[in-house]
Amino acid sequence: MASSNYTAEQPWYVALLGLAEHFRTSNPPNIRLCIHCLQSIFNFNPPPHIEARTHLQLGNILLSYAKNTDIARSHLEKAISHIDDVRFESASVLAQVYTEKQNQPQNAKPILLKGIELSQQAPYWHCRLLFQLAQLHTSEKDWVAAMNIMGMGADYAFSVRSEYTRLLFMLSKGMIGLISKNISCVNEAMTQATHLIESFSGSPLHKEYLKVFFLVLQVCHYLMAGQVKSVKPVLKQLQQSIQTIAHNHSDDEPVVSNAAEMFQWLPKEHMCILVYLVTVMHSMQAGYMDKAQKYTDKALMQIAKLKFMDSNPLLSSFQLMLLEHIIMCRLIMGNKSIAIQEIFQACHVCQQQPRLFTTHGSQIHTLIGLYAMSMNCMEAAEAQFITALKMTDGADLINFIKLNLAIVYLRTSRQNELLGLLDAINPETMPTASHTLKAASYYVKGLQFFFQANFSDANHLKSIIVSVMSVDDTAFQLTTADVTTMICFAIILVVACDPSTRAVPLLGGLPR
């Protein structure tokens, strides 16, 4: 574990370290004895670099196998005082403790900033800490700060002659722009990245990784605008790139000589699932429900296989997003009993990863509300939509929920409640850049005229809807996408509602 030549001269250190590793890797692990061996090292008054590394090892062991994060934090704070890479690794882990374990991000920021300041001569740790700080700002929705950090990272990568990592920072900046709907930032990042990827002279496999990242963002960018036609050639390129990566053998992985290039956006297995996900997204938006179900099934099967070997929480995020999509498919196709079973599965995924309910709780309540609408249970639908509204501050999701809530009030002849919503869902004033959301609001307004027997105005709005949606030959649907360290996607499909039938909700893969 320790890299110093000191270890060769100190058999006691090698012996204790070896014993600790033996107990850690035993089946089952004997963590108590592992910790006891590591603590025994301090009895020999080891030099500072050995002492710091041992504190770091104890901190990591306690975080992985014990529940007392305070003791782990104490060891990490002692390790951070040393001057080599141990300091930077300790800073990274300690910041994670404050952010993820103790919900104290305000304590993590100064640690990361100090680490970034001191790591100028350690390219790997400097870039890693920059990524970590940007992720922290993103989780707090401080988009400007996050994009500034990514810009700093791109400049630093350029200074250490790493075009690969420079592009990772640049594309990550574009990804944050997509999340925050900062279109000018997205366009700037994507334009710069296009030329740099075309002229990239590094490893061919690195180039494919960058192309996949770039093409995923481009597909999301088009789908957020409802441009289904424009997506097709880009999606085809994306599928070709992922095939190239999927057929690559581990022996062909690029040899990294620049420490600043020891990064990968996603493991290739996760990239394959992500491509399935954006394919499902496009299929639903284009109205190909059978194709969407086919690729969802493939992706969920792949996730199930990976979960046996990989505990990465990103897999649960992908699983939940795919379930959101397949639930929409079931409701659109009329398979309501399967839909409610899959809603239960989505809840189970959130139960396994509680943090997901923080980000997806509103969507799940909206899904239950949509299911209740499809079953004509209007009171239950209203209750779910109101709960969902309380759990989100996403403008598009709020608009989407209110549009469905308006349909509930229309179907139950609750004019007072409907009047309270009309200003918020007025197509002329709705605060959204999505022409599909605008079209959906025209649809609800037309539905209102229809229930009032004002058929001429209803017919006029139908013409407006057709005009709005003919921009890209898009099916009548609401669309949005939310991209994180990860990526969240959404699709919404509006289904006509005839007053002589059961209520059909404004269906969707849920804006964020």
Short mmCIF file of C-alpha atoms in Angstrom, two decimals:
data_model
loop_
_atom_site.label_atom_id
_atom_site.label_comp_id
_atom_site.label_asym_id
_atom_site.label_seq_id
_atom_site.Cartn_x
_atom_site.Cartn_y
_atom_site.Cartn_z
CA MET A 1 0.00 0.00 0.00
CA ALA A 2 2.75 2.46 0.87
CA SER A 3 5.14 3.38 -1.91
CA SER A 4 8.09 4.62 0.15
CA ASN A 5 11.43 2.80 0.24
CA TYR A 6 11.04 3.10 3.99
CA THR A 7 8.83 0.01 3.93
CA ALA A 8 11.70 -2.17 2.73
CA GLU A 9 13.68 -1.24 5.83
CA GLN A 10 10.89 -1.71 8.34
CA PRO A 11 9.67 -5.33 8.41
CA TRP A 12 7.20 -4.54 11.19
CA TYR A 13 5.37 -2.12 8.90
CA VAL A 14 5.22 -4.59 6.02
CA ALA A 15 4.03 -7.34 8.38
CA LEU A 16 1.28 -5.26 9.97
CA LEU A 17 0.13 -3.96 6.60
CA GLY A 18 0.05 -7.48 5.19
CA LEU A 19 -1.91 -8.79 8.17
CA ALA A 20 -4.39 -5.93 7.89
CA GLU A 21 -4.96 -6.71 4.21
CA HIS A 22 -5.30 -10.41 4.97
CA PHE A 23 -8.03 -9.76 7.54
CA ARG A 24 -9.78 -7.28 5.21
CA THR A 25 -9.93 -9.75 2.31
CA SER A 26 -10.85 -12.81 4.40
CA ASN A 27 -14.20 -14.46 3.79
CA PRO A 28 -15.95 -13.09 5.75
CA PRO A 29 -13.77 -10.01 6.36
CA ASN A 30 -12.48 -9.57 9.89
CA ILE A 31 -12.56 -5.78 10.03
CA ARG A 32 -11.95 -5.58 13.78
CA LEU A 33 -8.56 -7.28 13.46
CA CYS A 34 -7.77 -5.33 10.29
CA ILE A 35 -8.28 -2.05 12.19
CA HIS A 36 -6.31 -3.40 15.16
CA CYS A 37 -3.30 -4.12 12.89
CA LEU A 38 -3.40 -0.65 11.33
CA GLN A 39 -3.70 1.04 14.74
CA SER A 40 -0.69 -0.95 15.96
CA ILE A 41 1.48 0.88 13.41
CA PHE A 42 1.24 4.05 15.53
CA ASN A 43 2.96 2.23 18.43
CA PHE A 44 6.23 2.25 16.42
CA ASN A 45 6.29 6.06 16.05
CA PRO A 46 6.36 5.88 12.23
CA PRO A 47 7.62 8.81 10.12
CA PRO A 48 5.02 11.41 9.02
CA HIS A 49 4.30 9.96 5.56
CA ILE A 50 3.61 6.48 7.00
CA GLU A 51 1.51 7.93 9.80
CA ALA A 52 -0.56 10.02 7.35
CA ARG A 53 -1.13 7.08 4.99
CA THR A 54 -2.20 4.86 7.89
CA HIS A 55 -4.72 7.47 9.03
CA LEU A 56 -6.05 7.57 5.46
CA GLN A 57 -6.33 3.77 5.32
CA LEU A 58 -8.15 3.69 8.67
CA GLY A 59 -10.52 6.42 7.50
CA ASN A 60 -11.36 4.49 4.32
CA ILE A 61 -11.84 1.20 6.19
CA LEU A 62 -14.14 2.80 8.77
CA LEU A 63 -16.21 4.51 6.08
CA SER A 64 -16.63 1.25 4.18
CA TYR A 65 -17.35 -1.11 7.07
CA ALA A 66 -18.41 0.92 10.12
CA LYS A 67 -21.19 3.38 10.93
CA ASN A 68 -19.29 5.89 13.05
CA THR A 69 -18.30 8.53 10.50
CA ASP A 70 -16.96 10.85 13.19
CA ILE A 71 -14.03 8.51 13.93
CA ALA A 72 -13.37 8.09 10.20
CA ARG A 73 -13.46 11.86 9.77
CA SER A 74 -10.98 12.29 12.63
CA HIS A 75 -8.47 9.98 10.91
CA LEU A 76 -8.92 11.78 7.58
CA GLU A 77 -8.38 15.17 9.20
CA LYS A 78 -5.08 13.90 10.59
CA ALA A 79 -4.06 12.47 7.22
CA ILE A 80 -4.77 15.73 5.39
CA SER A 81 -1.88 17.46 7.16
CA HIS A 82 0.78 15.59 5.17
CA ILE A 83 2.39 17.00 2.02
CA ASP A 84 2.24 14.25 -0.64
CA ASP A 85 -0.67 12.71 -2.56
CA VAL A 86 -2.07 11.42 0.73
CA ARG A 87 -3.18 15.00 1.46
CA PHE A 88 -5.17 15.24 -1.77
CA GLU A 89 -6.77 11.82 -1.46
CA SER A 90 -7.70 12.60 2.14
CA ALA A 91 -9.19 15.94 1.07
CA SER A 92 -11.28 14.20 -1.58
CA VAL A 93 -12.58 11.52 0.80
CA LEU A 94 -13.16 14.00 3.64
CA ALA A 95 -15.18 16.25 1.33
CA GLN A 96 -17.30 13.22 0.39
CA VAL A 97 -17.90 12.51 4.08
CA TYR A 98 -19.13 16.06 4.70
CA THR A 99 -21.27 16.06 1.56
CA GLU A 100 -22.73 12.55 1.42
CA LYS A 101 -22.59 11.24 4.98
CA GLN A 102 -23.10 14.33 7.12
CA ASN A 103 -24.96 16.66 4.75
CA GLN A 104 -22.56 19.53 5.44
CA PRO A 105 -21.47 20.70 1.98
CA GLN A 106 -20.43 24.07 3.41
CA ASN A 107 -17.61 22.25 5.23
CA ALA A 108 -16.55 20.36 2.10
CA LYS A 109 -15.98 23.43 -0.10
CA PRO A 110 -13.00 24.97 1.77
CA ILE A 111 -11.31 21.56 1.91
CA LEU A 112 -11.68 21.11 -1.85
CA LEU A 113 -10.60 24.68 -2.58
CA LYS A 114 -7.48 24.26 -0.45
CA GLY A 115 -6.71 20.95 -2.16
CA ILE A 116 -7.11 22.56 -5.57
CA GLU A 117 -4.81 25.41 -4.58
CA LEU A 118 -2.06 23.04 -3.40
CA SER A 119 -2.33 20.41 -6.17
CA GLN A 120 -1.15 22.49 -9.15
CA GLN A 121 1.85 20.16 -9.54
CA ALA A 122 -0.25 16.98 -9.19
CA PRO A 123 -2.34 16.91 -12.40
CA TYR A 124 -4.48 13.88 -11.53
CA TRP A 125 -5.53 15.18 -8.13
CA HIS A 126 -5.96 18.75 -9.33
CA CYS A 127 -8.40 17.63 -12.05
CA ARG A 128 -10.17 15.19 -9.76
CA LEU A 129 -10.73 17.82 -7.07
CA LEU A 130 -11.99 20.28 -9.70
CA PHE A 131 -14.51 17.70 -10.95
CA GLN A 132 -15.57 17.01 -7.35
CA LEU A 133 -16.09 20.68 -6.54
CA ALA A 134 -18.08 21.20 -9.75
CA GLN A 135 -20.25 18.22 -8.83
CA LEU A 136 -20.87 19.76 -5.40
CA HIS A 137 -21.95 23.07 -6.95
CA THR A 138 -24.18 21.18 -9.40
CA SER A 139 -25.92 19.32 -6.58
CA GLU A 140 -26.69 22.72 -5.02
CA LYS A 141 -27.91 24.05 -8.40
CA ASP A 142 -25.23 26.72 -8.39
CA TRP A 143 -24.89 26.39 -12.15
CA VAL A 144 -22.67 29.44 -12.69
CA ALA A 145 -20.09 28.30 -10.13
CA ALA A 146 -20.13 24.75 -11.53
CA MET A 147 -19.55 25.97 -15.09
CA ASN A 148 -16.77 28.29 -13.94
CA ILE A 149 -15.01 25.36 -12.27
CA MET A 150 -15.31 23.31 -15.47
CA GLY A 151 -13.84 26.23 -17.40
CA MET A 152 -10.90 26.35 -14.98
CA GLY A 153 -10.43 22.62 -15.48
CA ALA A 154 -10.37 22.96 -19.28
CA ASP A 155 -7.74 25.69 -19.05
CA TYR A 156 -5.62 23.64 -16.65
CA ALA A 157 -5.85 20.50 -18.84
CA PHE A 158 -4.70 22.59 -21.81
CA SER A 159 -1.71 23.83 -19.77
CA VAL A 160 -0.64 20.26 -18.97
CA ARG A 161 -1.12 19.20 -22.61
CA SER A 162 -4.09 16.92 -22.18
CA GLU A 163 -6.61 17.49 -24.98
CA TYR A 164 -8.58 14.46 -23.77
CA THR A 165 -9.20 15.84 -20.27
CA ARG A 166 -9.71 19.33 -21.68
CA LEU A 167 -12.58 17.93 -23.74
CA LEU A 168 -14.00 16.09 -20.72
CA PHE A 169 -14.16 19.39 -18.83
CA MET A 170 -15.60 21.17 -21.86
CA LEU A 171 -18.32 18.58 -22.45
CA SER A 172 -19.11 18.48 -18.72
CA LYS A 173 -19.63 22.24 -18.88
CA GLY A 174 -22.06 21.68 -21.77
CA MET A 175 -23.84 19.01 -19.73
CA ILE A 176 -24.35 21.46 -16.85
CA GLY A 177 -25.64 23.96 -19.42
CA LEU A 178 -28.25 21.40 -20.49
CA ILE A 179 -29.34 20.80 -16.91
CA SER A 180 -29.70 24.51 -16.25
CA LYS A 181 -31.17 25.14 -19.72
CA ASN A 182 -28.43 27.65 -20.46
CA ILE A 183 -28.63 27.22 -24.22
CA SER A 184 -25.92 29.77 -25.07
CA CYS A 185 -23.45 27.86 -22.84
CA VAL A 186 -24.47 24.57 -24.45
CA ASN A 187 -23.99 25.93 -27.97
CA GLU A 188 -20.60 27.41 -27.09
CA ALA A 189 -19.31 24.22 -25.48
CA MET A 190 -20.64 21.97 -28.24
CA THR A 191 -19.22 24.17 -31.03
CA GLN A 192 -15.75 24.20 -29.48
CA ALA A 193 -15.88 20.47 -28.76
CA THR A 194 -16.89 19.63 -32.33
CA HIS A 195 -13.67 21.03 -33.80
CA LEU A 196 -11.46 19.64 -31.05
CA ILE A 197 -12.87 16.11 -31.35
CA GLU A 198 -12.46 16.15 -35.14
CA SER A 199 -8.78 17.12 -34.80
CA PHE A 200 -8.12 14.88 -31.75
CA SER A 201 -4.88 12.96 -32.32
CA GLY A 202 -4.77 10.88 -29.15
CA SER A 203 -5.87 7.29 -28.60
CA PRO A 204 -8.63 6.15 -31.04
CA LEU A 205 -10.54 4.67 -28.11
CA HIS A 206 -10.34 7.92 -26.18
CA LYS A 207 -11.72 9.63 -29.26
CA GLU A 208 -14.70 7.22 -29.31
CA TYR A 209 -15.36 7.88 -25.60
CA LEU A 210 -15.42 11.62 -26.31
CA LYS A 211 -17.68 11.12 -29.33
CA VAL A 212 -20.19 9.16 -27.25
CA PHE A 213 -20.22 11.90 -24.59
CA PHE A 214 -20.66 14.58 -27.28
CA LEU A 215 -23.37 12.69 -29.19
CA VAL A 216 -25.38 11.91 -26.03
CA LEU A 217 -25.46 15.62 -25.22
CA GLN A 218 -26.43 16.43 -28.81
CA VAL A 219 -29.29 13.92 -28.77
CA CYS A 220 -30.56 15.35 -25.47
CA HIS A 221 -30.24 18.88 -26.81
CA TYR A 222 -32.41 18.08 -29.84
CA LEU A 223 -34.99 16.13 -27.85
CA MET A 224 -35.34 18.91 -25.29
CA ALA A 225 -36.43 21.09 -28.20
CA GLY A 226 -38.71 18.37 -29.58
CA GLN A 227 -36.64 18.04 -32.76
CA VAL A 228 -37.21 14.36 -33.43
CA LYS A 229 -36.18 14.48 -37.09
CA SER A 230 -32.86 16.13 -36.29
CA VAL A 231 -32.05 13.40 -33.76
CA LYS A 232 -32.09 10.46 -36.19
CA PRO A 233 -28.67 10.88 -37.89
CA VAL A 234 -27.03 11.81 -34.56
CA LEU A 235 -28.54 8.80 -32.82
CA LYS A 236 -27.27 6.56 -35.62
CA GLN A 237 -23.73 7.91 -35.13
CA LEU A 238 -24.06 7.35 -31.39
CA GLN A 239 -25.11 3.73 -31.87
CA GLN A 240 -22.15 3.15 -34.23
CA SER A 241 -19.70 4.63 -31.71
CA ILE A 242 -21.01 2.53 -28.86
CA GLN A 243 -20.69 -0.59 -31.02
CA THR A 244 -17.02 0.26 -31.60
CA ILE A 245 -16.46 0.67 -27.87
CA ALA A 246 -18.47 -2.44 -26.94
CA HIS A 247 -16.40 -4.66 -29.21
CA ASN A 248 -13.14 -3.34 -27.82
CA HIS A 249 -11.13 -5.82 -25.74
CA SER A 250 -9.64 -4.78 -22.41
CA ASP A 251 -6.15 -5.38 -23.90
CA ASP A 252 -6.83 -2.55 -26.33
CA GLU A 253 -7.41 0.03 -23.60
CA PRO A 254 -5.14 3.06 -24.14
CA VAL A 255 -1.94 3.26 -22.11
CA VAL A 256 -2.06 6.53 -20.18
CA SER A 257 1.24 8.37 -19.80
CA ASN A 258 -0.18 11.74 -18.76
CA ALA A 259 -1.48 11.68 -15.18
CA ALA A 260 -4.13 14.24 -16.15
CA GLU A 261 -5.75 11.68 -18.47
CA MET A 262 -6.61 9.05 -15.86
CA PHE A 263 -10.31 9.78 -16.21
CA GLN A 264 -13.26 8.25 -17.97
CA TRP A 265 -16.70 9.78 -18.31
CA LEU A 266 -18.47 6.43 -17.81
CA PRO A 267 -17.46 2.75 -17.89
CA LYS A 268 -18.28 1.31 -21.30
CA GLU A 269 -20.96 -0.99 -19.83
CA HIS A 270 -22.73 2.08 -18.44
CA MET A 271 -22.35 3.86 -21.77
CA CYS A 272 -24.19 0.98 -23.49
CA ILE A 273 -27.09 1.35 -21.05
CA LEU A 274 -27.10 5.10 -21.58
CA VAL A 275 -27.38 4.65 -25.34
CA TYR A 276 -30.33 2.30 -24.80
CA LEU A 277 -31.86 5.02 -22.63
CA VAL A 278 -31.56 7.80 -25.21
CA THR A 279 -32.87 5.39 -27.87
CA VAL A 280 -35.91 4.72 -25.69
CA MET A 281 -36.32 8.45 -25.22
CA HIS A 282 -36.30 9.07 -28.96
CA SER A 283 -38.60 6.13 -29.68
CA MET A 284 -41.22 7.37 -27.25
CA GLN A 285 -41.05 10.90 -28.57
CA ALA A 286 -41.43 9.63 -32.12
CA GLY A 287 -44.36 7.44 -31.10
CA TYR A 288 -42.63 4.05 -31.56
CA MET A 289 -43.94 2.44 -28.38
CA ASP A 290 -43.02 -1.14 -29.35
CA LYS A 291 -39.44 -0.10 -30.05
CA ALA A 292 -39.28 1.79 -26.75
CA GLN A 293 -40.43 -1.29 -24.83
CA LYS A 294 -37.93 -3.49 -26.69
CA TYR A 295 -34.92 -1.34 -25.78
CA THR A 296 -36.14 -0.76 -22.24
CA ASP A 297 -36.31 -4.51 -21.68
CA LYS A 298 -32.77 -4.93 -23.04
CA ALA A 299 -31.40 -2.16 -20.85
CA LEU A 300 -33.12 -3.42 -17.69
CA MET A 301 -31.76 -6.91 -18.33
CA GLN A 302 -28.24 -5.50 -18.71
CA ILE A 303 -28.61 -3.50 -15.48
CA ALA A 304 -29.73 -6.63 -13.62
CA LYS A 305 -26.58 -8.47 -14.78
CA LEU A 306 -24.27 -5.61 -13.84
CA LYS A 307 -25.78 -5.24 -10.38
CA PHE A 308 -24.45 -8.67 -9.43
CA MET A 309 -20.89 -7.33 -9.83
CA ASP A 310 -21.23 -3.54 -9.62
CA SER A 311 -22.79 -1.53 -6.80
CA ASN A 312 -22.44 1.81 -8.60
CA PRO A 313 -25.52 3.91 -7.66
CA LEU A 314 -25.65 5.20 -11.22
CA LEU A 315 -27.12 1.84 -12.25
CA SER A 316 -30.09 2.45 -9.94
CA SER A 317 -30.54 5.90 -11.48
CA PHE A 318 -30.61 4.41 -14.97
CA GLN A 319 -33.00 1.69 -13.80
CA LEU A 320 -35.38 4.25 -12.34
CA MET A 321 -35.37 6.40 -15.48
CA LEU A 322 -36.03 3.37 -17.66
CA LEU A 323 -38.91 2.35 -15.40
CA GLU A 324 -40.38 5.84 -15.73
CA HIS A 325 -40.33 5.40 -19.49
CA ILE A 326 -41.76 1.90 -19.57
CA ILE A 327 -44.55 2.96 -17.21
CA MET A 328 -45.46 5.66 -19.72
CA CYS A 329 -45.47 3.05 -22.47
CA ARG A 330 -47.77 0.77 -20.48
CA LEU A 331 -50.24 3.58 -19.78
CA ILE A 332 -50.23 4.74 -23.39
CA MET A 333 -50.77 1.18 -24.62
CA GLY A 334 -53.50 0.59 -22.02
CA ASN A 335 -51.54 -1.97 -19.96
CA LYS A 336 -52.52 -0.44 -16.63
CA SER A 337 -52.06 -3.48 -14.43
CA ILE A 338 -48.44 -3.86 -15.60
CA ALA A 339 -47.93 -0.10 -15.17
CA ILE A 340 -48.86 -0.16 -11.49
CA GLN A 341 -46.56 -3.14 -10.90
CA GLU A 342 -43.70 -1.20 -12.46
CA ILE A 343 -44.55 1.87 -10.37
CA PHE A 344 -44.09 -0.42 -7.37
CA GLN A 345 -40.70 -1.48 -8.77
CA ALA A 346 -39.71 2.19 -9.11
CA CYS A 347 -40.65 2.75 -5.46
CA HIS A 348 -38.55 -0.28 -4.51
CA VAL A 349 -35.52 1.15 -6.33
CA CYS A 350 -35.94 4.39 -4.36
CA GLN A 351 -36.22 2.39 -1.14
CA GLN A 352 -32.86 0.76 -1.91
CA GLN A 353 -31.27 4.12 -2.78
CA PRO A 354 -33.08 6.72 -0.62
CA ARG A 355 -31.29 9.64 -2.26
CA LEU A 356 -33.17 8.82 -5.48
CA PHE A 357 -36.48 9.68 -3.85
CA THR A 358 -35.12 13.17 -3.25
CA THR A 359 -34.61 13.66 -6.97
CA HIS A 360 -37.40 11.43 -8.31
CA GLY A 361 -40.09 11.61 -5.61
CA SER A 362 -42.11 14.21 -7.47
CA GLN A 363 -41.96 12.16 -10.68
CA ILE A 364 -43.14 9.02 -8.87
CA HIS A 365 -46.13 10.82 -7.34
CA THR A 366 -46.89 12.19 -10.81
CA LEU A 367 -46.76 8.67 -12.26
CA ILE A 368 -49.22 7.46 -9.64
CA GLY A 369 -51.43 10.44 -10.46
CA LEU A 370 -51.33 9.58 -14.16
CA TYR A 371 -52.25 5.98 -13.37
CA ALA A 372 -55.13 7.17 -11.18
CA MET A 373 -56.36 9.39 -14.04
CA SER A 374 -56.28 6.45 -16.43
CA MET A 375 -58.44 4.52 -13.95
CA ASN A 376 -60.84 7.48 -13.63
CA CYS A 377 -59.92 7.93 -9.93
CA MET A 378 -59.89 11.71 -10.04
CA GLU A 379 -59.64 12.42 -6.31
CA ALA A 380 -56.63 10.15 -5.98
CA ALA A 381 -55.04 11.73 -9.05
CA GLU A 382 -55.52 15.22 -7.63
CA ALA A 383 -53.96 14.22 -4.30
CA GLN A 384 -50.90 12.76 -6.04
CA PHE A 385 -50.43 15.78 -8.30
CA ILE A 386 -50.68 18.21 -5.37
CA THR A 387 -48.11 16.16 -3.44
CA ALA A 388 -45.84 16.14 -6.50
CA LEU A 389 -46.08 19.93 -6.81
CA LYS A 390 -44.87 20.34 -3.23
CA MET A 391 -41.79 18.22 -3.93
CA THR A 392 -40.35 19.97 -6.97
CA ASP A 393 -39.11 23.35 -8.08
CA GLY A 394 -38.55 22.29 -11.69
CA ALA A 395 -40.47 24.72 -13.91
CA ASP A 396 -41.26 22.21 -16.67
CA LEU A 397 -42.41 19.53 -14.25
CA ILE A 398 -44.61 22.06 -12.44
CA ASN A 399 -46.18 23.10 -15.75
CA PHE A 400 -46.68 19.47 -16.71
CA ILE A 401 -48.38 18.59 -13.42
CA LYS A 402 -50.62 21.63 -13.60
CA LEU A 403 -51.71 20.72 -17.13
CA ASN A 404 -52.78 17.27 -15.93
CA LEU A 405 -54.40 18.80 -12.85
CA ALA A 406 -56.40 21.08 -15.16
CA ILE A 407 -57.71 18.00 -16.99
CA VAL A 408 -58.77 16.53 -13.64
CA TYR A 409 -60.72 19.72 -12.83
CA LEU A 410 -62.26 19.77 -16.32
CA ARG A 411 -63.43 16.17 -16.01
CA THR A 412 -64.89 16.75 -12.55
CA SER A 413 -66.51 20.13 -13.48
CA ARG A 414 -64.62 22.02 -10.75
CA GLN A 415 -64.60 25.42 -12.37
CA ASN A 416 -63.28 27.40 -9.40
CA GLU A 417 -60.15 25.25 -9.07
CA LEU A 418 -59.69 25.33 -12.85
CA LEU A 419 -59.87 29.13 -12.93
CA GLY A 420 -57.10 29.21 -10.31
CA LEU A 421 -54.84 27.30 -12.71
CA LEU A 422 -55.62 29.04 -15.99
CA ASP A 423 -53.08 31.85 -15.60
CA ALA A 424 -50.30 29.38 -14.82
CA ILE A 425 -51.03 27.21 -17.89
CA ASN A 426 -51.91 30.00 -20.33
CA PRO A 427 -50.02 29.15 -23.56
CA GLU A 428 -49.37 32.83 -24.23
CA THR A 429 -47.60 33.44 -20.91
CA MET A 430 -46.30 30.04 -19.81
CA PRO A 431 -42.59 30.45 -18.91
CA THR A 432 -41.08 27.72 -21.06
CA ALA A 433 -38.89 27.49 -24.14
CA SER A 434 -40.40 24.13 -25.13
CA HIS A 435 -42.80 24.39 -28.04
CA THR A 436 -44.20 21.00 -27.05
CA LEU A 437 -45.22 22.31 -23.62
CA LYS A 438 -46.79 25.28 -25.39
CA ALA A 439 -48.70 22.92 -27.65
CA ALA A 440 -49.89 20.90 -24.65
CA SER A 441 -51.21 24.07 -22.99
CA TYR A 442 -53.10 24.90 -26.19
CA TYR A 443 -54.49 21.36 -26.04
CA VAL A 444 -55.82 21.84 -22.50
CA LYS A 445 -57.27 25.23 -23.44
CA GLY A 446 -58.96 23.61 -26.45
CA LEU A 447 -60.29 20.88 -24.18
CA GLN A 448 -61.79 23.57 -21.97
CA PHE A 449 -63.57 25.10 -24.98
CA PHE A 450 -64.77 21.64 -25.98
CA PHE A 451 -66.35 21.02 -22.59
CA GLN A 452 -68.01 24.43 -22.88
CA ALA A 453 -69.44 23.39 -26.28
CA ASN A 454 -67.42 26.22 -27.86
CA PHE A 455 -66.48 24.08 -30.85
CA SER A 456 -65.33 26.88 -33.17
CA ASP A 457 -62.65 28.10 -30.74
CA ALA A 458 -61.68 24.50 -29.94
CA ASN A 459 -61.22 23.81 -33.65
CA HIS A 460 -59.17 27.00 -34.05
CA LEU A 461 -56.82 25.88 -31.27
CA LYS A 462 -56.46 22.51 -32.95
CA SER A 463 -55.04 24.33 -35.98
CA ILE A 464 -52.60 26.24 -33.74
CA ILE A 465 -51.43 22.98 -32.16
CA VAL A 466 -50.78 21.44 -35.58
CA SER A 467 -48.83 24.54 -36.59
CA VAL A 468 -46.71 24.51 -33.42
CA MET A 469 -45.93 20.81 -33.66
CA SER A 470 -45.14 20.82 -37.40
CA VAL A 471 -41.80 22.53 -36.70
CA ASP A 472 -40.04 19.16 -36.65
CA ASP A 473 -42.78 16.72 -37.62
CA THR A 474 -43.06 15.75 -33.96
CA ALA A 475 -45.84 13.70 -32.44
CA PHE A 476 -48.09 15.63 -30.03
CA GLN A 477 -46.00 15.34 -26.91
CA LEU A 478 -44.30 17.20 -24.15
CA THR A 479 -40.56 16.79 -23.91
CA THR A 480 -37.79 17.68 -21.55
CA ALA A 481 -34.45 16.27 -20.48
CA ASP A 482 -32.41 16.68 -17.35
CA VAL A 483 -28.70 15.80 -17.56
CA THR A 484 -26.63 15.29 -14.29
CA THR A 485 -23.13 13.50 -13.46
CA MET A 486 -24.95 11.39 -14.69
CA ILE A 487 -28.19 12.04 -17.00
CA CYS A 488 -31.99 12.25 -16.44
CA PHE A 489 -34.35 12.01 -19.34
CA ALA A 490 -38.01 12.68 -19.85
CA ILE A 491 -40.66 12.23 -22.44
CA ILE A 492 -44.23 13.25 -22.43
CA LEU A 493 -46.94 12.10 -24.74
CA VAL A 494 -50.30 13.82 -24.90
CA VAL A 495 -53.24 11.57 -25.65
CA ALA A 496 -56.59 12.96 -26.81
CA CYS A 497 -59.36 12.85 -24.26
CA ASP A 498 -62.90 12.15 -25.39
CA PRO A 499 -65.60 13.04 -22.82
CA SER A 500 -67.46 9.82 -23.55
CA THR A 501 -64.50 7.67 -22.45
CA ARG A 502 -62.45 7.27 -19.32
CA ALA A 503 -60.12 10.17 -18.56
CA VAL A 504 -56.82 9.86 -20.36
CA PRO A 505 -53.99 11.83 -18.72
CA LEU A 506 -51.38 13.99 -20.33
CA LEU A 507 -48.78 11.22 -20.27
CA GLY A 508 -45.12 11.76 -19.88
CA GLY A 509 -41.67 10.60 -18.82
CA LEU A 510 -41.79 13.56 -16.52
CA PRO A 511 -39.89 16.80 -16.78
CA ARG A 512 -37.38 17.54 -14.05
#
